[in-house]
mmCIF file of C-alpha atoms in Angstrom:
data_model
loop_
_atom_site.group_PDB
_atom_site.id
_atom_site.type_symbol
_atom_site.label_atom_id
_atom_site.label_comp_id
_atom_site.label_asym_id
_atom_site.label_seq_id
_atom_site.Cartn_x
_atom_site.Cartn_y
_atom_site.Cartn_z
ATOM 1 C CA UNK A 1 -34.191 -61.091 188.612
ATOM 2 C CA UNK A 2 -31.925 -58.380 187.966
ATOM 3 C CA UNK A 3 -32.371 -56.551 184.021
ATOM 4 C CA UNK A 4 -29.141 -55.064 182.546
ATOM 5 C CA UNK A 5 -29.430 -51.520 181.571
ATOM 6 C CA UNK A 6 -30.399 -50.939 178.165
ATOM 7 C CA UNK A 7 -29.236 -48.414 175.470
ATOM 8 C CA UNK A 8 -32.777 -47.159 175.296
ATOM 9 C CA UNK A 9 -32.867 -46.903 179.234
ATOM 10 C CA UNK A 10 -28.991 -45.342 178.940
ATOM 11 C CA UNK A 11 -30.307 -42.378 176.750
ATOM 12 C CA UNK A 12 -33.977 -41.577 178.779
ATOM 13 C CA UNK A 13 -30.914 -41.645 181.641
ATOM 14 C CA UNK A 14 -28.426 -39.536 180.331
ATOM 15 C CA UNK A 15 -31.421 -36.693 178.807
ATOM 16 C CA UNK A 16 -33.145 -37.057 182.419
ATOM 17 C CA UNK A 17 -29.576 -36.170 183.665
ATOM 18 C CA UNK A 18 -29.443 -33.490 181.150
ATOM 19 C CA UNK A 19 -32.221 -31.840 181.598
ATOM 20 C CA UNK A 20 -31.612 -31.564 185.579
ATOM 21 C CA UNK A 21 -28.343 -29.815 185.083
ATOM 22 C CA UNK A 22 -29.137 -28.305 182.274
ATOM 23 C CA UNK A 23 -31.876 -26.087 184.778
ATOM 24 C CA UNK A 24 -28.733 -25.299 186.994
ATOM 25 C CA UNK A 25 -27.810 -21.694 187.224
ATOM 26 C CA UNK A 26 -25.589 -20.829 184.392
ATOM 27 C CA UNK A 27 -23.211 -18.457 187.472
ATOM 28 C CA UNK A 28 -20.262 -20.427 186.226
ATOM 29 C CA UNK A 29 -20.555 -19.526 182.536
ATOM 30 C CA UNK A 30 -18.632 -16.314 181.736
ATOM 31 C CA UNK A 31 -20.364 -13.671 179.865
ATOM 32 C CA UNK A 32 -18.412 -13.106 175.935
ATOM 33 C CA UNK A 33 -17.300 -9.345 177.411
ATOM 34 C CA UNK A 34 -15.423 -10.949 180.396
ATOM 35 C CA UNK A 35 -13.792 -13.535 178.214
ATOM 36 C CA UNK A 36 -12.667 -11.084 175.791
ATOM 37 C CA UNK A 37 -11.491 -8.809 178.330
ATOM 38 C CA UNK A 38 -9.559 -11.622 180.563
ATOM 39 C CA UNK A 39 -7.864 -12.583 176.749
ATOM 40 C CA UNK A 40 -4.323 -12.361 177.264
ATOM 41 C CA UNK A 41 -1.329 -11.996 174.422
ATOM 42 C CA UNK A 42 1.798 -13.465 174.584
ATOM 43 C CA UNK A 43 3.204 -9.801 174.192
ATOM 44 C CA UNK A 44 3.648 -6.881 176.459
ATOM 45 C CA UNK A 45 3.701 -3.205 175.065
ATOM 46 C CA UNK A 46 5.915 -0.323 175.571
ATOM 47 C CA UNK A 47 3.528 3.163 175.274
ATOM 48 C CA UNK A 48 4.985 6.946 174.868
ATOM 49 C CA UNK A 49 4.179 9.631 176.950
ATOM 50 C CA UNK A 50 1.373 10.391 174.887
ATOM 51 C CA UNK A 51 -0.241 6.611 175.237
ATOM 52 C CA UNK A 52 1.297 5.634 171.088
ATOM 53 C CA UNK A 53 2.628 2.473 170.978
ATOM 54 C CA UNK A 54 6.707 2.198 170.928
ATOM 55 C CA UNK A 55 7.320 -1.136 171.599
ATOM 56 C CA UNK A 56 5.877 -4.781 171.283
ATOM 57 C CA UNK A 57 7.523 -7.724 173.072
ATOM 58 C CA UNK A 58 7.094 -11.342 173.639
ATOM 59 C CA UNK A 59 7.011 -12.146 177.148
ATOM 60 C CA UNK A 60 5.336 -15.293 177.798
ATOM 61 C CA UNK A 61 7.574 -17.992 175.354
ATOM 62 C CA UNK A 62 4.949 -20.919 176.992
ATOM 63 C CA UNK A 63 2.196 -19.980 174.195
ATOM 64 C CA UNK A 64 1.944 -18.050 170.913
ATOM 65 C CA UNK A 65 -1.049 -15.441 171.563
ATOM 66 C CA UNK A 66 -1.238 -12.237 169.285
ATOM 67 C CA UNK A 67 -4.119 -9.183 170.164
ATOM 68 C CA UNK A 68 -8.013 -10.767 170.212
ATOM 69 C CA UNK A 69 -9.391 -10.902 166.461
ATOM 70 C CA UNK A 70 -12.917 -9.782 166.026
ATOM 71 C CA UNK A 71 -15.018 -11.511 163.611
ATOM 72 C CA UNK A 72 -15.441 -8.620 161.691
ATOM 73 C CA UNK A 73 -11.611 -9.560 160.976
ATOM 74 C CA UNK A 74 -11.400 -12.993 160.152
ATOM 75 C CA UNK A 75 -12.013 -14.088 156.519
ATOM 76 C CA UNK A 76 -15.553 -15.597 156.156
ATOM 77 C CA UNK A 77 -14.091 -18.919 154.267
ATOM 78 C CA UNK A 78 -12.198 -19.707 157.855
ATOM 79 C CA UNK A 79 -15.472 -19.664 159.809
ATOM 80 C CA UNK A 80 -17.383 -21.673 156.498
ATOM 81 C CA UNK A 81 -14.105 -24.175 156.643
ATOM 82 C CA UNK A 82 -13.943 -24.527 160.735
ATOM 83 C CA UNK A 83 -17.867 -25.004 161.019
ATOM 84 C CA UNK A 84 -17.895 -27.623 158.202
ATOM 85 C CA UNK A 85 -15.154 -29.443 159.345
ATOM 86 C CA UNK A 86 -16.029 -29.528 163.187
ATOM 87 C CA UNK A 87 -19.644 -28.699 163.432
ATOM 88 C CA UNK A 88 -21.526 -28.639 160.248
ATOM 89 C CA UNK A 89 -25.179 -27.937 161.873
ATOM 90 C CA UNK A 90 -23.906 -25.095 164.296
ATOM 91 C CA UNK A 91 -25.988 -22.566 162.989
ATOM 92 C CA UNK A 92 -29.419 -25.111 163.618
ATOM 93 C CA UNK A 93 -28.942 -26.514 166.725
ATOM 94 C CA UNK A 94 -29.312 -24.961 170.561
ATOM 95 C CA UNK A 95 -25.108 -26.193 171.689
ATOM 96 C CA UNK A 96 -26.032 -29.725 171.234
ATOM 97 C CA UNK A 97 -26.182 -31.734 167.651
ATOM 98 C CA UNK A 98 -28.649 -34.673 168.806
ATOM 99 C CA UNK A 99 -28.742 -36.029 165.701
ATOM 100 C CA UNK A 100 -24.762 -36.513 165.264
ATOM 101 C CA UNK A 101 -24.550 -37.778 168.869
ATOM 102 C CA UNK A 102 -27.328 -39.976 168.330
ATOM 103 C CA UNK A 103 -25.299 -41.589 164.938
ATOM 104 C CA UNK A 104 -22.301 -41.344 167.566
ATOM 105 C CA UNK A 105 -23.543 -43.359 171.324
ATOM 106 C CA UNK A 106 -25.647 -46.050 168.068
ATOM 107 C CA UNK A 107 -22.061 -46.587 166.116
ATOM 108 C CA UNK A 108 -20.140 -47.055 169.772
ATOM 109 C CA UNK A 109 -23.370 -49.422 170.880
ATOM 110 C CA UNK A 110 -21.895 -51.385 167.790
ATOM 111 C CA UNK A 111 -18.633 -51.092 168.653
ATOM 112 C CA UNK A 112 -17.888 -48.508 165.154
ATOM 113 C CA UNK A 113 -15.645 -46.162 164.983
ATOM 114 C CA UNK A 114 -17.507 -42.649 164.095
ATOM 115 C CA UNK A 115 -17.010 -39.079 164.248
ATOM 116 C CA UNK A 116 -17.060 -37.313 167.236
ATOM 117 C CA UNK A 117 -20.530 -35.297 168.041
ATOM 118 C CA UNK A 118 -18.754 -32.603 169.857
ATOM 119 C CA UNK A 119 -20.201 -29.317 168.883
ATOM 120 C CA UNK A 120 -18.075 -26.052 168.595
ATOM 121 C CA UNK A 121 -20.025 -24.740 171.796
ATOM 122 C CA UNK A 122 -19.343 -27.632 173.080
ATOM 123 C CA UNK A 123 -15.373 -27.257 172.268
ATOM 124 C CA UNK A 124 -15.615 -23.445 173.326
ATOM 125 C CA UNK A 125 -17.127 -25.218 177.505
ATOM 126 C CA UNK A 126 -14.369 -26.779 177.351
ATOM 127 C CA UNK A 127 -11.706 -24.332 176.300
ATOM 128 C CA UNK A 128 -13.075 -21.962 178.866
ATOM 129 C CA UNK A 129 -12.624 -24.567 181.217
ATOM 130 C CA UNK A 130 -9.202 -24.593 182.045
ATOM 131 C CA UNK A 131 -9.069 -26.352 185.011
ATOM 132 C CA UNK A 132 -10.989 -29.458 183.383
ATOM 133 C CA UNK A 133 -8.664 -29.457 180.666
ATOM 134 C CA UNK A 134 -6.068 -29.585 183.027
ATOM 135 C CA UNK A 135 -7.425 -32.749 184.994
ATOM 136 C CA UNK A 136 -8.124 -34.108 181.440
ATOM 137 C CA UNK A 137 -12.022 -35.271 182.863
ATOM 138 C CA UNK A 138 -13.600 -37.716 180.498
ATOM 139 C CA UNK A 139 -16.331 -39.345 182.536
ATOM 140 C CA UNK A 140 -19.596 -39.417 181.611
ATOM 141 C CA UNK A 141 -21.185 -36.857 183.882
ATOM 142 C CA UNK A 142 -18.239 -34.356 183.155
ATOM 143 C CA UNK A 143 -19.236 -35.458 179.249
ATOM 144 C CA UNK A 144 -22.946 -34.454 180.530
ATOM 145 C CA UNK A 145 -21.843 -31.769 182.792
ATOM 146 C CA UNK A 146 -19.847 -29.767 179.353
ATOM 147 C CA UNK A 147 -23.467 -30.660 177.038
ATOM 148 C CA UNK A 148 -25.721 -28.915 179.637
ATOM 149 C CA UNK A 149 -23.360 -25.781 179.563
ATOM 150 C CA UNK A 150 -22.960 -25.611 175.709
ATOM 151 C CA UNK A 151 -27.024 -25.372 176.106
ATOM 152 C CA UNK A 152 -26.460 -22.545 178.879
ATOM 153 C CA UNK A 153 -23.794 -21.210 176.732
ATOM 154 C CA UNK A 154 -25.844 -21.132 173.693
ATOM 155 C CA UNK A 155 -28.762 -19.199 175.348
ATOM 156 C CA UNK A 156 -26.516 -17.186 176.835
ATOM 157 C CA UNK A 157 -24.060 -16.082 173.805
ATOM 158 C CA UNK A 158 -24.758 -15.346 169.986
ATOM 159 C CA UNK A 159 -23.434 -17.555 167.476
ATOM 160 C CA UNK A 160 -20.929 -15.002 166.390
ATOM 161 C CA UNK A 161 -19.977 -14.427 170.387
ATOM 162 C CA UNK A 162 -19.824 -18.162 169.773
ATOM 163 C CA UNK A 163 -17.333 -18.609 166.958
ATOM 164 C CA UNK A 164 -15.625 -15.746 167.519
ATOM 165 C CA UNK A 165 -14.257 -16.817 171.124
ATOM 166 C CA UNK A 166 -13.800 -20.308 169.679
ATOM 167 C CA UNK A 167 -11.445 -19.086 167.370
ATOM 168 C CA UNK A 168 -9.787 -17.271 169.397
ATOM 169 C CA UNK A 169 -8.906 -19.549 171.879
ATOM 170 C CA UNK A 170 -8.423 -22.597 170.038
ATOM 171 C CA UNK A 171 -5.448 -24.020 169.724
ATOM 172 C CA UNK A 172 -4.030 -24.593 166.056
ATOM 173 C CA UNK A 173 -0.468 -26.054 166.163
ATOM 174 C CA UNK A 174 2.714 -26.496 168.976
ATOM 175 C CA UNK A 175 2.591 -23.192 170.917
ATOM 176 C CA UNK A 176 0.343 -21.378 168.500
ATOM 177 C CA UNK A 177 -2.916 -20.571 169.651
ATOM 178 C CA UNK A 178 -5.901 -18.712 168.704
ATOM 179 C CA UNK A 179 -6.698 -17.355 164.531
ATOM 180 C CA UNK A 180 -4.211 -14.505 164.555
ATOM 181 C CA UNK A 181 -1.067 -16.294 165.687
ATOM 182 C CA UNK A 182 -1.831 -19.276 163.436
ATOM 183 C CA UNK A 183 -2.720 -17.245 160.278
ATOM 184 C CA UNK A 184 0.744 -15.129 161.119
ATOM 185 C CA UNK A 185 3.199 -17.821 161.986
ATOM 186 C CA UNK A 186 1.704 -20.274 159.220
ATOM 187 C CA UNK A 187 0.660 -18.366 156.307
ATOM 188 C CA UNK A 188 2.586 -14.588 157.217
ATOM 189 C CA UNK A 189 -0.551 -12.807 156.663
ATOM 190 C CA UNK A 190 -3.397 -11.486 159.044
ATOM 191 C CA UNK A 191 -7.064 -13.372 159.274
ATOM 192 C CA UNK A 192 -8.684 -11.086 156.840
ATOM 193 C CA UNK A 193 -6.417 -12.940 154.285
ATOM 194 C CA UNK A 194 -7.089 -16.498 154.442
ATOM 195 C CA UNK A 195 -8.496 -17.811 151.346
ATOM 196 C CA UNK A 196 -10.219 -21.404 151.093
ATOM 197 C CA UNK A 197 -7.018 -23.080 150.586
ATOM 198 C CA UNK A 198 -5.418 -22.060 153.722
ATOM 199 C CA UNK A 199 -8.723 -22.178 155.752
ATOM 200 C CA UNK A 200 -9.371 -25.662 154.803
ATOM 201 C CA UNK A 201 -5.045 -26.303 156.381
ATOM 202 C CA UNK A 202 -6.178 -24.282 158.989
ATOM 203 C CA UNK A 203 -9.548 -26.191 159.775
ATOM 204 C CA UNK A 204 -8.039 -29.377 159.394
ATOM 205 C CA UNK A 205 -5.360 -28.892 162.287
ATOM 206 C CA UNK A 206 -7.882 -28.568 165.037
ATOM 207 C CA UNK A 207 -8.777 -32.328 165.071
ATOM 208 C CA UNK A 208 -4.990 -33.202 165.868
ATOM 209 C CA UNK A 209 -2.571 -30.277 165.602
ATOM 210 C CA UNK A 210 0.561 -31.897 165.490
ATOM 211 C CA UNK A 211 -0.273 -34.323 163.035
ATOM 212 C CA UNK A 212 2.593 -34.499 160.274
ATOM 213 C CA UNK A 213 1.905 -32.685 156.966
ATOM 214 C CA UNK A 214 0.797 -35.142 154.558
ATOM 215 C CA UNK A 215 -1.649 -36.431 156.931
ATOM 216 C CA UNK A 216 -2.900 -32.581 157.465
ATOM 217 C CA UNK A 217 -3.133 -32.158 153.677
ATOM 218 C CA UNK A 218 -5.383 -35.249 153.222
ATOM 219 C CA UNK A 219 -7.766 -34.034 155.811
ATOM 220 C CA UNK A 220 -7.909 -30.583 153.968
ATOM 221 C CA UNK A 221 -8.298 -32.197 150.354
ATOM 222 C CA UNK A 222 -11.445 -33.942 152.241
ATOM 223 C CA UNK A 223 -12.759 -30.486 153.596
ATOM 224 C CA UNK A 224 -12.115 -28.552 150.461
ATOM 225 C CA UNK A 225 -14.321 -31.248 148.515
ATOM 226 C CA UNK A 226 -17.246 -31.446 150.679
ATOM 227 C CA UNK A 227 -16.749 -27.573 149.698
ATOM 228 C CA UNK A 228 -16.633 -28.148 146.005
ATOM 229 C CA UNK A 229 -13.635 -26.565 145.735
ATOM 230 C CA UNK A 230 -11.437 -30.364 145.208
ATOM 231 C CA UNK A 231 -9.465 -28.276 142.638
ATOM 232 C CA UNK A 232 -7.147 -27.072 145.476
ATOM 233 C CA UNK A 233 -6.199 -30.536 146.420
ATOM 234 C CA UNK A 234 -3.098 -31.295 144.208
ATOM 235 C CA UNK A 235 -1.273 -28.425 145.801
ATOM 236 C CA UNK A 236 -1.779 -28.947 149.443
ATOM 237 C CA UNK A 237 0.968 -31.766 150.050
ATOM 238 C CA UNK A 238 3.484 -28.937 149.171
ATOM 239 C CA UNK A 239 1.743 -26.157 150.583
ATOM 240 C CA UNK A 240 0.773 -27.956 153.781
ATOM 241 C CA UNK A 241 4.876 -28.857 153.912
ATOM 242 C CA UNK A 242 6.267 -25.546 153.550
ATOM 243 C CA UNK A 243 3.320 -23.692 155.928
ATOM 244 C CA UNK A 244 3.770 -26.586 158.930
ATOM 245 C CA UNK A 245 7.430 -26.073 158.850
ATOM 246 C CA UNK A 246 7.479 -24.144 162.001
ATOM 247 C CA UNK A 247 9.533 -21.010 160.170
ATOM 248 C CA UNK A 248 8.923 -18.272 162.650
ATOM 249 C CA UNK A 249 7.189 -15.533 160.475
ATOM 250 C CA UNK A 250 5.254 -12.927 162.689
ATOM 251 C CA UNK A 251 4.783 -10.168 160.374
ATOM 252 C CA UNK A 252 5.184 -6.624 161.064
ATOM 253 C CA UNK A 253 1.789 -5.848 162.436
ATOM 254 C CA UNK A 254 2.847 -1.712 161.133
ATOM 255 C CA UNK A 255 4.136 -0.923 165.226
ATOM 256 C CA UNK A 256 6.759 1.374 165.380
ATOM 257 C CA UNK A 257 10.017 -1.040 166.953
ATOM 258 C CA UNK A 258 11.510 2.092 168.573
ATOM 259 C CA UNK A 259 12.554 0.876 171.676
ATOM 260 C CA UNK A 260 13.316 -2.840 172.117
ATOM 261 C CA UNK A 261 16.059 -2.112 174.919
ATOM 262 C CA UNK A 262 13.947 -0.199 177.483
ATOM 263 C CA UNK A 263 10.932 -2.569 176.611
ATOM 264 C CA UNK A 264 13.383 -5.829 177.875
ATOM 265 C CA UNK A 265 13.943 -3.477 181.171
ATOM 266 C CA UNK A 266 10.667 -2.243 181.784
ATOM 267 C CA UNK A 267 8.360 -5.054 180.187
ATOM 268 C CA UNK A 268 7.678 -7.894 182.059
ATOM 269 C CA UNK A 269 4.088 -9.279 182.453
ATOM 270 C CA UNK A 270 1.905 -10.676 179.557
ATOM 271 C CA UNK A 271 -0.134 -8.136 178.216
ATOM 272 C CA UNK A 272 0.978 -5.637 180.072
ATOM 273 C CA UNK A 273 0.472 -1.810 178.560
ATOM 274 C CA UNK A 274 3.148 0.341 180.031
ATOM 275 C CA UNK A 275 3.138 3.983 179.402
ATOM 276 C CA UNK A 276 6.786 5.357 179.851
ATOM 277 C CA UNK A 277 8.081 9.055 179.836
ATOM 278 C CA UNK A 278 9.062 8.817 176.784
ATOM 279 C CA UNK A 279 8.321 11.523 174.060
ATOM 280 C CA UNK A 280 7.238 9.599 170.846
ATOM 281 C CA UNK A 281 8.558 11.783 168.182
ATOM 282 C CA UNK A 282 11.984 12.688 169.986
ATOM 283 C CA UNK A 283 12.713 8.804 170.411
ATOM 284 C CA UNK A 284 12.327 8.648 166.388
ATOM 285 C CA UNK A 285 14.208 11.999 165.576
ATOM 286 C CA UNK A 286 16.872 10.669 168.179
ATOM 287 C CA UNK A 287 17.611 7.097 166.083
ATOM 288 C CA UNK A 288 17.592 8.560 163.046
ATOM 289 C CA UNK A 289 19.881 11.475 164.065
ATOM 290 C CA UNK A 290 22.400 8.434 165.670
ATOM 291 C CA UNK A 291 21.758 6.478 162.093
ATOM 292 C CA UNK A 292 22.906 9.694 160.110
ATOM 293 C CA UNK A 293 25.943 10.175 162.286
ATOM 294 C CA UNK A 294 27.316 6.669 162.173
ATOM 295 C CA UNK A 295 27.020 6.707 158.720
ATOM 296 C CA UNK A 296 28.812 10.170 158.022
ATOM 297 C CA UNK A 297 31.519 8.304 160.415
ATOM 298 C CA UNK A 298 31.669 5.037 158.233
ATOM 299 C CA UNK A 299 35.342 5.495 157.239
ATOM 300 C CA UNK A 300 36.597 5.341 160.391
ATOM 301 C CA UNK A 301 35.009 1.626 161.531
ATOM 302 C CA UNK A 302 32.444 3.645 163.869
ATOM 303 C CA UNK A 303 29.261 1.022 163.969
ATOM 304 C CA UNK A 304 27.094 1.922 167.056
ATOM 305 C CA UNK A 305 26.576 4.559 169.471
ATOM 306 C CA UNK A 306 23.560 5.031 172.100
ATOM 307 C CA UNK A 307 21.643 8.113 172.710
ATOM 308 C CA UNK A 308 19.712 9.378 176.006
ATOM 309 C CA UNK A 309 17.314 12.670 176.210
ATOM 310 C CA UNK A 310 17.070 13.931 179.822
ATOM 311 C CA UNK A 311 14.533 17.127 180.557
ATOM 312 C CA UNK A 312 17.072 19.133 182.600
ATOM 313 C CA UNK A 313 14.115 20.758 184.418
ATOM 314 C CA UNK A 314 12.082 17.470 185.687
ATOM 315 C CA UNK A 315 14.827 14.614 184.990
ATOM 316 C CA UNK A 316 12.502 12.561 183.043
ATOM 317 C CA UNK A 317 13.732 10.657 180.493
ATOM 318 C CA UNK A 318 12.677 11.591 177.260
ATOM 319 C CA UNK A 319 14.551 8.858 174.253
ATOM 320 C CA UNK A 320 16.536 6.161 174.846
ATOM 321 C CA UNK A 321 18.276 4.456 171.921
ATOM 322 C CA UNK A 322 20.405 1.270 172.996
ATOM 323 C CA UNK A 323 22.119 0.564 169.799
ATOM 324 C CA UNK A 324 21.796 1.365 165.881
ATOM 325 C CA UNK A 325 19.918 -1.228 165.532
ATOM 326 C CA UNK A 326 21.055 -3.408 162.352
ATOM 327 C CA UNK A 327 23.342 -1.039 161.770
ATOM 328 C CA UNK A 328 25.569 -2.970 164.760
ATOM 329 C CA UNK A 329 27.223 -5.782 164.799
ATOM 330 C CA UNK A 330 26.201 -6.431 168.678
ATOM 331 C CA UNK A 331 22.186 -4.655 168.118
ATOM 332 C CA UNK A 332 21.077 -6.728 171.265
ATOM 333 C CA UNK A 333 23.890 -5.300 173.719
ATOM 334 C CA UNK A 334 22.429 -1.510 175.462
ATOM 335 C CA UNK A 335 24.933 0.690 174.958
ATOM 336 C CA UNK A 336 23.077 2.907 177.391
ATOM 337 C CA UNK A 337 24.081 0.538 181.030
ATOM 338 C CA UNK A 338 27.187 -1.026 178.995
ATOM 339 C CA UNK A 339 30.021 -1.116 181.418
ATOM 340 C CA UNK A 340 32.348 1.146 180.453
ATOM 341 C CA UNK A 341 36.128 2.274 181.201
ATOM 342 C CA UNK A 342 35.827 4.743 183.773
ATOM 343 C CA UNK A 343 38.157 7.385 181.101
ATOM 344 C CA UNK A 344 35.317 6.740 178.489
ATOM 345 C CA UNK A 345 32.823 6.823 181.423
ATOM 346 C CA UNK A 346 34.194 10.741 182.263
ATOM 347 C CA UNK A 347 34.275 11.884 179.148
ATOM 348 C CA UNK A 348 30.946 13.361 178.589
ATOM 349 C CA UNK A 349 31.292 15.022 181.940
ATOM 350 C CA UNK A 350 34.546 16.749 180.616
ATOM 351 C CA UNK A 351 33.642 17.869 177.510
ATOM 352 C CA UNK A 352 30.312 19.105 179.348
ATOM 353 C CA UNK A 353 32.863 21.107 182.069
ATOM 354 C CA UNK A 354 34.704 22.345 179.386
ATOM 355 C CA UNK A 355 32.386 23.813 177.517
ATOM 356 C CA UNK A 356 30.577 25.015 180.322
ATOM 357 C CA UNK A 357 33.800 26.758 181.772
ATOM 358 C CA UNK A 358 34.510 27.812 178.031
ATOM 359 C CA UNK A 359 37.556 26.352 177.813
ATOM 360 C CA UNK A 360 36.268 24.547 174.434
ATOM 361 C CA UNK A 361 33.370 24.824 172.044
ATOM 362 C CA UNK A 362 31.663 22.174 169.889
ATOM 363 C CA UNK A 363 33.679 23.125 167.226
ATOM 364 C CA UNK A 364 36.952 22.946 169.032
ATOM 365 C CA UNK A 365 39.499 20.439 167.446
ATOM 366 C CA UNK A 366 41.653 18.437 169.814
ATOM 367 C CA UNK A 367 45.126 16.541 168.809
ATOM 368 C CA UNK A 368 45.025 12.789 168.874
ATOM 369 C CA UNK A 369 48.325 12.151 168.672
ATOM 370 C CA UNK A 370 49.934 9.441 170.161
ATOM 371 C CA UNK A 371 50.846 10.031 173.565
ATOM 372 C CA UNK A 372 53.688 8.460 176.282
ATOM 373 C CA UNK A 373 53.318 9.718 180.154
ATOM 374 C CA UNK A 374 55.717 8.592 182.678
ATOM 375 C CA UNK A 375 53.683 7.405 185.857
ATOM 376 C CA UNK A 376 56.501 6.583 188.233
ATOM 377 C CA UNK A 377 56.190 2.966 187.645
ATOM 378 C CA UNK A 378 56.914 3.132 183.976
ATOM 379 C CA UNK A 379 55.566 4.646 180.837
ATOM 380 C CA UNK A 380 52.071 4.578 179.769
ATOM 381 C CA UNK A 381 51.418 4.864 176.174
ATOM 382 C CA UNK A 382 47.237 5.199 175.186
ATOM 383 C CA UNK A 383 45.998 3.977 172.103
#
C-alpha cells in the first residue's frame, strides 16, 4: 500500500537535500570585493584634467543608485532597525534561522499565516541573483537551492560584508534603491544621519515598498516598540506622509556643479568616470568672471553669455561654460553649439582681425547708431 509523505519525512527530505547542495562548490557565489566593485550608480562623472570631480549626472533614469555606502557610514540604529525587523537572530545563526523556519513550514502544515523565515543572507542570494529574480523562481528546490548558498555565503562573507551589501542593494521604495539613495530622496540627509525614527520608516519599507503611508507607519510604530522606543509612534503617520511623498530631494553631496553642459555631451554610461581636458580652477575663475560681467551689464537686459578657453599652442580645451547658470532665463540651452546668425557668428573673428591688424583695441568705442544701407533690392535697416 502506498504511504503519503509525511511532514516529518518532508523535512529529513528537504535537510538531506540541503546538505547535498549545500557541499556544492560555492564558484557561483561572488566574493564581497567583486560585488562592491561591479556596484554601479545611477550617475556618471565629469573629472578635470587633474582627475577632481566637475560634474555629476544622472544617466540611468530606470533606478535611483547613489556611490556604495560603507558600513562605517551608515548610522548603527539602521542596521539595529533592518536586522530586527527582517532577521532578528542574524548575528547567531550560520545564513539559515532553523528555528524561525521551523515555526514557519509547522504554521503552513496548519494552514497559518506566519512570518516569513527568510534570513538577510538569504535576501542578499537572492539580490545577487539577478537572473532568478528576473524569472521570479519560487519552487521548492530554487527555495533550497538560495538556503544552501546563504550557508556558502555565510562561510564565505563576514556579517558586516553581509549587511553591508544587503543594504546596499536592497531596494527601499519605486526606483530608489540601496541606503544612500533612500536616506537622500526620503529623509534629505546622508546614512550617517538616520536616527531611530527614520530607521524604523526605513526598515519597515523593505517588506512591501510601495505600501501606502499609513500602512508603512503602523509597521514602524511595531518596530520602534519591540525597540522600546514606542514614544516615536504618534508622529510617524505625519512623518511617514510627508517622507513617502516622492519629493525629489538629492542633496548636494558638496561636488562642484561646474559643468553640466559638457557632462550631457560627453557623459553617457552609468558610472562612468570621464577625465576631460579641462583645467579645474580656470573652469571656476571662467563662470565667475561671466557671472561678474552679466551683472555689471544688468541695465541693459544682458542675462547669459557662454565662455570657451582654448590653449592656442595644443588646441585643448581648457573651460567651457554653457550658460550663467540661474542667472538665465534658458540655463539648460549651451550657448557654446547654439545656432547662431552667421553676423553674430563672425563677430569674434572680426574683432579678433581687427585687433590683430590694429585697426582697434579693447578699449576702442564703436557707434551703434541706427543704420539704413541700400542693397539694390531695397533698404536694410539693422536693429
Amino acid at each position: 500500500m502506498r504511504r503519503a509523505l509525511t511532514f516529518p519525512a518532508c523535512g529529513l527530505l528537504a535537510l538531506f537535500c540541503l546538505s547535498g547542495l549545500a557541499s556544492q562548490p560555492a564558484a557561483a557565489l561572488p566574493a564581497f570585493a567583486d560585488v562592491r566593485r561591479d556596484y554601479v550608480p545611477s550617475d556618471a562623472t565629469l573629472l578635470a584634467r587633474d582627475g577632481q570631480v566637475l560634474q555629476r549626472l544622472r544617466i540611468d533614469k530606470s533606478v535611483r543608485r547613489l556611490a556604495w555606502t560603507p558600513l562605517a557610514e551608515i548610522s548603527p540604529a539602521l542596521v539595529r532597525a533592518v536586522i530586527v525587523s527582517e532577521d532578528k537572530r542574524f548575528m547567531e545563526h550560520d545564513g539559515v534561522d532553523w528555528r524561525a523556519a521551523g515555526n514557519a513550514a509547522w504554521g503552513n502544515f496548519w494552514g497559518k499565516r506566519t512570518r516569513g523565515a527568510s534570513t538577510l543572507t538569504m535576501q542578499l542570494v537572492g539580490l545577487l541573483d539577478e537572473d532568478g529574480q528576473r524569472r521570479g523562481r519560487r519552487s521548492f528546490l530554487a527555495k533550497l537551492s538560495q538556503t544552501a548558498a546563504a550557508i556558502r555565503l555565510e562561510a564565505a562573507w563576514s556579517k558586516r560584508q553581509i549587511v553591508e551589501a544587503y543594504l546596499n542593494l536592497v531596494p527601499f521604495r519605486g526606483e530608489l534603491q540601496g541606503v544612500g539613495a533612500m536616506s537622500q530622496q526620503l529623509f534629505g540627509k546622508w546614512p550617517h544621519g538616520l536616527d531611530e525614527r527614520e530607521s524604523a520608516l526605513a526598515a519597515a519599507l523593505l517588506r512591501s515598498p510601495n505600501a501606502p503611508s499609513d500602512l508603512v507607519a503602523r509597521r514602524a510604530c511595531n518596530l520602534l516598540r519591540e525597540m522600546a522606543r514606542e514614544g516615536e509612534c504618534p508622529s510617524l503617520p505625519g512623518f511617514a506622509r510627508t517622507a513617502l511623498s516622492g519629493s525629489a530631494r538629492i542633496q548636494d553631496d558638496g561636488t562642484p556643479q561646474r559643468a553640466p553642459h559638457l557632462a550631457r555631451k560627453l557623459l553617457d554610461t552609468p558610472g562612468q568616470a570621464l577625465r576631460s581636458s579641462l583645467d579645474y580652477s580656470l573652469q571656476g575663475f571662467a563662470r565667475e568672471s561671466l557671472r561678474r560681467h552679466l551683472g555689471s551689464l544688468r541695465q541693459q537686459n544682458a542675462e547669459d553669455g557662454a565662455v570657451v578657453v582654448l590653449d592656442n599652442a595644443s588646441g585643448e580645451i581648457l573651460a567651457w561654460i554653457g550658460s550663467s547658470g540661474d542667472l538665465s532665463s534658458a540655463a539648460e540651452v549651451d550657448g557654446v553649439t547654439a545656432l547662431r546668425q552667421a553676423g553674430s557668428t563672425l563677430k569674434p573673428f572680426l574683432y579678433a582681425l581687427a585687433f590683430e591688424t590694429r585697426t582697434l583695441t579693447p578699449a576702442s568705442l564703436i557707434e551703434d547708431a541706427p543704420l539704413t544701407l541700400d542693397t539694390g533690392n531695397g533698404l536694410y535697416a539693422p536693429q
